[in-house]
PDB file of C-alpha atoms in Angstrom:
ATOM      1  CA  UNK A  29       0.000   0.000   0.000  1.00 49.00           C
ATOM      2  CA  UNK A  30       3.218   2.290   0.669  1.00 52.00           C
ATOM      3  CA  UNK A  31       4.664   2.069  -2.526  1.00 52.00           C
ATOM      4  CA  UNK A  32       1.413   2.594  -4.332  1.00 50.00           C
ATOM      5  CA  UNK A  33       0.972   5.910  -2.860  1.00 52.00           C
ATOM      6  CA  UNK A  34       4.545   6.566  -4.233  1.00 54.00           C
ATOM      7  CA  UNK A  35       4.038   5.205  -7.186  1.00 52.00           C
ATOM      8  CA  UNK A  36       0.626   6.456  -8.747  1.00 52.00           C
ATOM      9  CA  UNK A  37       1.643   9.942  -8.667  1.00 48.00           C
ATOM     10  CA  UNK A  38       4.607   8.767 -10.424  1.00 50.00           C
ATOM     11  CA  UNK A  39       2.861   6.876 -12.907  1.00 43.00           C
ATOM     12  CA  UNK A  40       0.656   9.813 -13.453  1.00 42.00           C
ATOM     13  CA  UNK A  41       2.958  12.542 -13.772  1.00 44.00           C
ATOM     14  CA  UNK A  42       4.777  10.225 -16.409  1.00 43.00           C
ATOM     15  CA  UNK A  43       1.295   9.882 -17.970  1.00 44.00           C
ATOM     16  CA  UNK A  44       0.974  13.784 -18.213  1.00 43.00           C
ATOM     17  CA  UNK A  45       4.427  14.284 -19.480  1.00 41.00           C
ATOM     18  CA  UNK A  46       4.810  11.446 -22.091  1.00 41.00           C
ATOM     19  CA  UNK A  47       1.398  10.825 -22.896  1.00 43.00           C
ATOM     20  CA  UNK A  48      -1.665   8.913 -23.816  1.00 40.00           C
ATOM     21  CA  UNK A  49      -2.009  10.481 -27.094  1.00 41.00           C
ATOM     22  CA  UNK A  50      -0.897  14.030 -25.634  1.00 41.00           C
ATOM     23  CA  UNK A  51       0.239  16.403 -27.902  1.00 41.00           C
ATOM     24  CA  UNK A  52       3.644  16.386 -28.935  1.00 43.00           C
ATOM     25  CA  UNK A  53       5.817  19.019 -27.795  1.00 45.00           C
ATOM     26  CA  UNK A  54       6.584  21.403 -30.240  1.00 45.00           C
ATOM     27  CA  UNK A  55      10.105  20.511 -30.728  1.00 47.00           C
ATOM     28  CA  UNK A  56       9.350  17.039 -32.019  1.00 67.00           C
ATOM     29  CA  UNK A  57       7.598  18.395 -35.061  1.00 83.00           C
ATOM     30  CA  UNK A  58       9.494  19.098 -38.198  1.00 88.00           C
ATOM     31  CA  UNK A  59       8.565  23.125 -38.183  1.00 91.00           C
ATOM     32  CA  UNK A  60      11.130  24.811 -36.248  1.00 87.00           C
ATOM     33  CA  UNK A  61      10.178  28.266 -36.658  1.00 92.00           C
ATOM     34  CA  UNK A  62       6.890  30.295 -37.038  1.00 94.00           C
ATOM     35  CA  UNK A  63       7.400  31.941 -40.690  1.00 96.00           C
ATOM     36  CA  UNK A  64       3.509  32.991 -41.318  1.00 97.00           C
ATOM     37  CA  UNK A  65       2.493  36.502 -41.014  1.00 98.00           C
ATOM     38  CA  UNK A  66      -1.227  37.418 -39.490  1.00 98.00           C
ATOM     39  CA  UNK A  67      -4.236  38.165 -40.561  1.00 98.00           C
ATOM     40  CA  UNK A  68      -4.881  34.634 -42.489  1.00 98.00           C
ATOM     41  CA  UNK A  69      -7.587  34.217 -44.723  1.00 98.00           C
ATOM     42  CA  UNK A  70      -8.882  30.706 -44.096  1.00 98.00           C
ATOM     43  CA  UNK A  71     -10.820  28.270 -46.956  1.00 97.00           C
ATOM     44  CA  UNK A  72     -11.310  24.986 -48.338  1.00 95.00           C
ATOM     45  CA  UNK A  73     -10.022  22.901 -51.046  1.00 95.00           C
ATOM     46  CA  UNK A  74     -12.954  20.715 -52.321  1.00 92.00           C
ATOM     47  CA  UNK A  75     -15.425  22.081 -49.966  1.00 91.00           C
ATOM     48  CA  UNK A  76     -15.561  19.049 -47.321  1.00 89.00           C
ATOM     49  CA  UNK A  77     -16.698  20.503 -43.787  1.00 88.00           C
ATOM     50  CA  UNK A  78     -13.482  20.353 -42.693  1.00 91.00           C
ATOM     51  CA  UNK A  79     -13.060  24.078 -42.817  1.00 94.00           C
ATOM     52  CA  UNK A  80     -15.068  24.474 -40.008  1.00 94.00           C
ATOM     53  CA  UNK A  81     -13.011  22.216 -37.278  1.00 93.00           C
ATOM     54  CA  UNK A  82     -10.154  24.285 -38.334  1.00 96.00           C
ATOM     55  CA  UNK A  83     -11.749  27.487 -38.027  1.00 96.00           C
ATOM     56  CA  UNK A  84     -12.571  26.399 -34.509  1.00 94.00           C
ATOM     57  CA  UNK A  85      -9.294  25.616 -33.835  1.00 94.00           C
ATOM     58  CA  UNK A  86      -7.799  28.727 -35.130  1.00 96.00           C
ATOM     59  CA  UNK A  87     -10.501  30.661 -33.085  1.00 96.00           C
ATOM     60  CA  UNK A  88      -9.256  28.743 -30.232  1.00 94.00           C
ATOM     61  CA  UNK A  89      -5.530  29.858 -31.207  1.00 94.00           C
ATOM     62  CA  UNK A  90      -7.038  33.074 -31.484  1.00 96.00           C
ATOM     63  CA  UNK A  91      -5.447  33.737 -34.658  1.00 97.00           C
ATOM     64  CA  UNK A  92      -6.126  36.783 -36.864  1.00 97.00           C
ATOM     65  CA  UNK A  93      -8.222  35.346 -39.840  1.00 98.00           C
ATOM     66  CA  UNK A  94     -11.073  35.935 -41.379  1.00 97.00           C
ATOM     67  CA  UNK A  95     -12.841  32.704 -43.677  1.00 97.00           C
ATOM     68  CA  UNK A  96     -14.180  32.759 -47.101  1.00 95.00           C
ATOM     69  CA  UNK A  97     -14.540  28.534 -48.279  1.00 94.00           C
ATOM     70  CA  UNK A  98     -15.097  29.653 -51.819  1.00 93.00           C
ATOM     71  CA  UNK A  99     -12.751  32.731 -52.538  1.00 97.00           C
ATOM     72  CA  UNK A 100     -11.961  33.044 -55.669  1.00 96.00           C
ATOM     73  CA  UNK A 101      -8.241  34.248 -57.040  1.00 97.00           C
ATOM     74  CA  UNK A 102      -9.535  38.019 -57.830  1.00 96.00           C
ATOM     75  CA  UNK A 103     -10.573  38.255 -54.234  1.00 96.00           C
ATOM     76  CA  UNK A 104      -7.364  37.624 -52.598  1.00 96.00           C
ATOM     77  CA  UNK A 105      -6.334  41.783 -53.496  1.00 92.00           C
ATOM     78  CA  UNK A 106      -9.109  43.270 -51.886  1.00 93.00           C
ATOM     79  CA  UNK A 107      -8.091  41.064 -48.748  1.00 93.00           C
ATOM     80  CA  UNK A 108      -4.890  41.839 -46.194  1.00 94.00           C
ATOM     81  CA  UNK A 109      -4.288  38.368 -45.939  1.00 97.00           C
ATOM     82  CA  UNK A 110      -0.969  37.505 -45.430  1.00 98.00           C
ATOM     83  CA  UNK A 111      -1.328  33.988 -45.014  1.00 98.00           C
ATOM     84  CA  UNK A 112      -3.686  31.203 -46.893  1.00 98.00           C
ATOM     85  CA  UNK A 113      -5.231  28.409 -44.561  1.00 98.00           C
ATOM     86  CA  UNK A 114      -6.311  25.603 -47.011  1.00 98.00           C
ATOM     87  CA  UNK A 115      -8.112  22.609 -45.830  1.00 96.00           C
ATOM     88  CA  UNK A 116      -8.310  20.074 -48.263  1.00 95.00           C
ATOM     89  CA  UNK A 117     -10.982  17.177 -48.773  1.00 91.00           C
ATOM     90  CA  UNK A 118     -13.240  16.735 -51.592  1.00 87.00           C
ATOM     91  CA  UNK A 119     -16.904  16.347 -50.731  1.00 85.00           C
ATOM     92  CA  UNK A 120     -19.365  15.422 -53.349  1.00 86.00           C
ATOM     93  CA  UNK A 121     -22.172  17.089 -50.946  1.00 90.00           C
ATOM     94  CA  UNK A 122     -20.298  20.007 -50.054  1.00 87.00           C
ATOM     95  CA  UNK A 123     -19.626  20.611 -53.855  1.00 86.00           C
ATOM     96  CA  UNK A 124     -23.134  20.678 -54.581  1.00 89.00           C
ATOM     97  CA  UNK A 125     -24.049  22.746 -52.152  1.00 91.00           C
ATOM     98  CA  UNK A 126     -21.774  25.418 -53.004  1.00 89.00           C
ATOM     99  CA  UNK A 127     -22.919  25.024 -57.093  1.00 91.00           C
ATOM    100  CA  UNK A 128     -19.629  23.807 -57.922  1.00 91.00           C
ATOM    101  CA  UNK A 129     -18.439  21.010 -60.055  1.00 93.00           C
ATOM    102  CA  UNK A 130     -15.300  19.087 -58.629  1.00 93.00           C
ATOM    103  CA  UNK A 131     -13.714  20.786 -62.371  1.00 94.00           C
ATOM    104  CA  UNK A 132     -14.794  24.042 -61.172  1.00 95.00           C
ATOM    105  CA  UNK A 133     -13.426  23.549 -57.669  1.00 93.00           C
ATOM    106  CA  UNK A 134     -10.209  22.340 -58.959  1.00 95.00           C
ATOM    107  CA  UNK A 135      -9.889  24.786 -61.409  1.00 97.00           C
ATOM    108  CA  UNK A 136     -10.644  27.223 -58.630  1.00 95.00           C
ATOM    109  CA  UNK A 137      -8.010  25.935 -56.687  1.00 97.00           C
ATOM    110  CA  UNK A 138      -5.024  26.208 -59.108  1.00 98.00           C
ATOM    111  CA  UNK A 139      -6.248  30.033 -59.946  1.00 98.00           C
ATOM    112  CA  UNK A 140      -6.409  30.804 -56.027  1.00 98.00           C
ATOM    113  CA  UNK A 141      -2.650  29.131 -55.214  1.00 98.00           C
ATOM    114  CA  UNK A 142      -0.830  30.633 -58.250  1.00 98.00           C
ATOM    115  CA  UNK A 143      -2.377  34.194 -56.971  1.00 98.00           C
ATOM    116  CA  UNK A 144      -1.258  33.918 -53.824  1.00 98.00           C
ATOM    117  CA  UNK A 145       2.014  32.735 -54.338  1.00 98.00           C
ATOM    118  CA  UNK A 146       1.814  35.705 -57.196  1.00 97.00           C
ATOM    119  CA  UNK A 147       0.927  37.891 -54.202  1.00 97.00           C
ATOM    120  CA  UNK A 148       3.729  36.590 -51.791  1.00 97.00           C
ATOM    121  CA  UNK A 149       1.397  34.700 -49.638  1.00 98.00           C
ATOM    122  CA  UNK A 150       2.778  32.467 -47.598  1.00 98.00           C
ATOM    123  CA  UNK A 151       0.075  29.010 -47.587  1.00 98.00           C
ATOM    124  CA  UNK A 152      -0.447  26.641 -45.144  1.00 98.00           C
ATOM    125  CA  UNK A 153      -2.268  22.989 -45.964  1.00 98.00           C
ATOM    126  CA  UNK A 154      -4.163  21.055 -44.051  1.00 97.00           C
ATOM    127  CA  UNK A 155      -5.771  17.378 -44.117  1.00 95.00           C
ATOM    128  CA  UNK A 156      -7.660  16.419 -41.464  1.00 92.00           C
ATOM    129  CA  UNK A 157     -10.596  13.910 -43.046  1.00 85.00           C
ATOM    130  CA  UNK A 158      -8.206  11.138 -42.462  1.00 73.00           C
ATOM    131  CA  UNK A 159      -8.625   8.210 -44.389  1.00 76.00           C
ATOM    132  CA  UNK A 160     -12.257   8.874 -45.030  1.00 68.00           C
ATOM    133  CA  UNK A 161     -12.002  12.315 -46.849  1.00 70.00           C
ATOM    134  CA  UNK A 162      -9.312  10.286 -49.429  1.00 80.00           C
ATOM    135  CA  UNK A 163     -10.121   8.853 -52.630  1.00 79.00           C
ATOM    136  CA  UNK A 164     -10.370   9.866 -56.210  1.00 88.00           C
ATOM    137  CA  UNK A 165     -12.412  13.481 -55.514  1.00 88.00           C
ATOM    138  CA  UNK A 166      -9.825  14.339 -52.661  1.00 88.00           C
ATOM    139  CA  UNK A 167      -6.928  13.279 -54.325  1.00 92.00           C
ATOM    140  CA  UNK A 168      -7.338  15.615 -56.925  1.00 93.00           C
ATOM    141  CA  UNK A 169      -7.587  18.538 -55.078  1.00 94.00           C
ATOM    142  CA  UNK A 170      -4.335  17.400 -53.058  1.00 95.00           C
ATOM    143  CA  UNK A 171      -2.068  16.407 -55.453  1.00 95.00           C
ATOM    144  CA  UNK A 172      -2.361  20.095 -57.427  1.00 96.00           C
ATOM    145  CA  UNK A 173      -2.275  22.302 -53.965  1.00 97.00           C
ATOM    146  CA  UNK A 174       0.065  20.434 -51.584  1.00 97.00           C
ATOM    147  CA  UNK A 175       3.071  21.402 -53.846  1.00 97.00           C
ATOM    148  CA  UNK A 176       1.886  25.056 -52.932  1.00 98.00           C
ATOM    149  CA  UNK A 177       2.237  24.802 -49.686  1.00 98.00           C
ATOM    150  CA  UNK A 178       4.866  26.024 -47.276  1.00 98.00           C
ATOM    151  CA  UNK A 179       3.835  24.106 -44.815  1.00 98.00           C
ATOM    152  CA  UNK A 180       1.403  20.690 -44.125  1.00 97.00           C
ATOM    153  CA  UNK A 181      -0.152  19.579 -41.567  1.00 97.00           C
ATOM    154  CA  UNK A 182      -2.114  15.782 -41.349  1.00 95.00           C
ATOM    155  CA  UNK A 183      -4.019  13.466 -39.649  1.00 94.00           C
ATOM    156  CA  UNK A 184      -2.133  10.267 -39.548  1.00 93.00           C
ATOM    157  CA  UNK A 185      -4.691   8.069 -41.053  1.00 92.00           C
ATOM    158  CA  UNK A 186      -4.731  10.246 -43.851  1.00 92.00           C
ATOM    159  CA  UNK A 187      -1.410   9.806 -44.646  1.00 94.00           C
ATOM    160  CA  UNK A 188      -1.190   5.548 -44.627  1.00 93.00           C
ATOM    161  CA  UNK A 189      -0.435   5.183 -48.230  1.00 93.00           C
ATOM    162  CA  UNK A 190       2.504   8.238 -47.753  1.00 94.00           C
ATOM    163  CA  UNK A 191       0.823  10.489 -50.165  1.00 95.00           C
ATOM    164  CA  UNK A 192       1.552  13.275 -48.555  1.00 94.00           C
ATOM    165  CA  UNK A 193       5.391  12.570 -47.839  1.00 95.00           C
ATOM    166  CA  UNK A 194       5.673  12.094 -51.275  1.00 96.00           C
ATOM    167  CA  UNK A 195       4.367  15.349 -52.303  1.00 96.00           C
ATOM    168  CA  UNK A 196       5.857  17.268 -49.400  1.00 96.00           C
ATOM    169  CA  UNK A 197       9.568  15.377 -50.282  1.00 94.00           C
ATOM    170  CA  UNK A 198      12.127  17.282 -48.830  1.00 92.00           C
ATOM    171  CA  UNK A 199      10.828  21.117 -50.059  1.00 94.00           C
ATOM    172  CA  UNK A 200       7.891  21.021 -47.924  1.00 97.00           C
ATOM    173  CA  UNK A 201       7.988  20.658 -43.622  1.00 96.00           C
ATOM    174  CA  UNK A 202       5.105  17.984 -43.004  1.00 97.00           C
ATOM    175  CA  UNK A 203       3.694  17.530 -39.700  1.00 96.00           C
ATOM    176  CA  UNK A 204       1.392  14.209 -39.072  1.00 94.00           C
ATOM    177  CA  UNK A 205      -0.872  14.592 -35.785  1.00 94.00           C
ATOM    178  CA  UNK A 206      -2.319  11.561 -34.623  1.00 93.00           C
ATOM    179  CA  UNK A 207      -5.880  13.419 -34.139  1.00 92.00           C
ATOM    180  CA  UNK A 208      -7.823  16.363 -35.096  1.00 90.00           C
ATOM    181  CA  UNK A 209      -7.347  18.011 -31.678  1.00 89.00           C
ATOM    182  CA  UNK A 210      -3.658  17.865 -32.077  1.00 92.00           C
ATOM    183  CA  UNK A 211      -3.538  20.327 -34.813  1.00 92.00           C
ATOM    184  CA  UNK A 212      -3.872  23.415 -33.205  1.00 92.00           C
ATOM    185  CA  UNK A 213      -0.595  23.622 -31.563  1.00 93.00           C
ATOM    186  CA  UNK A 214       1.178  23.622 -34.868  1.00 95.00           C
ATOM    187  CA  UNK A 215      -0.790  25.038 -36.812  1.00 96.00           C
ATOM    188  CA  UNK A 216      -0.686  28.148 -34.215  1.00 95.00           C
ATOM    189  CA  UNK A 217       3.310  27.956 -33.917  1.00 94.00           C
ATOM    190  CA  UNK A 218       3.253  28.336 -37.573  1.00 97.00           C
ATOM    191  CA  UNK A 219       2.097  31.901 -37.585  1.00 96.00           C
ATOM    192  CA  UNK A 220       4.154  34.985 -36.194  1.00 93.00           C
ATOM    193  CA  UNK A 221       2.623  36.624 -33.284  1.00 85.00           C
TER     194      UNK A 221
END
């Protein structure tokens, strides 16, 4: 009985420190520095309802952004956005409820990435749909904007086949969370306060 008062407060301050699932300190992901300027203008890349779980977590980060899920690439100059949030994951539904055909949407994508990289923009990707939001729809929209990116951040399950290694190679600092909730803490280191 004396040794298990000793140890459970061991065992859970080891808990708290190394984890069950916790969030990885920020040193153990491949971002070192914060590089993106505020305000942000956040949207989505095949109009899954991603968008909005990241706009909570940047509202939780209380980051400077505003969040338009269909700008288009003529919009970005009468922004002050800085930085582009994307969230990527095709969603047949979400595609018709915005009007848009997945041609459209892609087409809307490569017009909105090569402005703001015209612009100076620094761009920030995000899949979180894991292995759900993947497939032929969702692959389309991330193999033309995750070479964009400065930085990615994904789910892990997203990631099983190593699509987004690939496209991230060496160029691009890629971050794989092992949950949604986990994304907030880089995805807020990212940006210079």
């Amino acid at each position: 009985m004396k040794n298990a008062r000793r140890t459970i407060p061991i065992l859970l301050a080891f808990m708290l420190l190394f984890g069950t699932g916790a969030i990885l300190p920020l040193a153990a992901y491949n971002l070192k520095a914060a590089f993106a300027p505020q305000p942000a203008l956040l949207t989505s890349i095949g109009q899954s309802a991603d968008v909005e779980m990241v706009k909570t977590l940047m509202t939780r980060a209380k980051l400077n952004f505003t969040m338009d899920p269909l700008v288009k690439a003529q919009a970005l100059a009468g922004t002050n956005a800085k930085t582009l949030v994307i969230v990527i994951g095709g969603s047949s539904k979400g595609l018709g409820a915005a009007g848009i055909s997945a041609d459209a949407e892609l087409e809307r994508t490569k017009a909105l990435l090569t402005e703001a990289k015209k612009r100076g923009m620094k761009i920030i990707g995000l899949h979180i749909g894991g292995e759900a939001r993947r497939g032929e729809l969702s692959d389309r929209f991330i193999n033309e904007a995750v070479p964009s990116c400065d930085y990615f951040i994904v789910v892990e399950e997203g990631n099983k086949d190593g699509l987004f290694t690939k496209l991230c190679g060496n160029k691009i600092p890629l971050d794989i969370v092992q949950k949604i909730s986990q994304i907030g803490e880089p995805l807020a280191a990212a940006f210079l306060k």
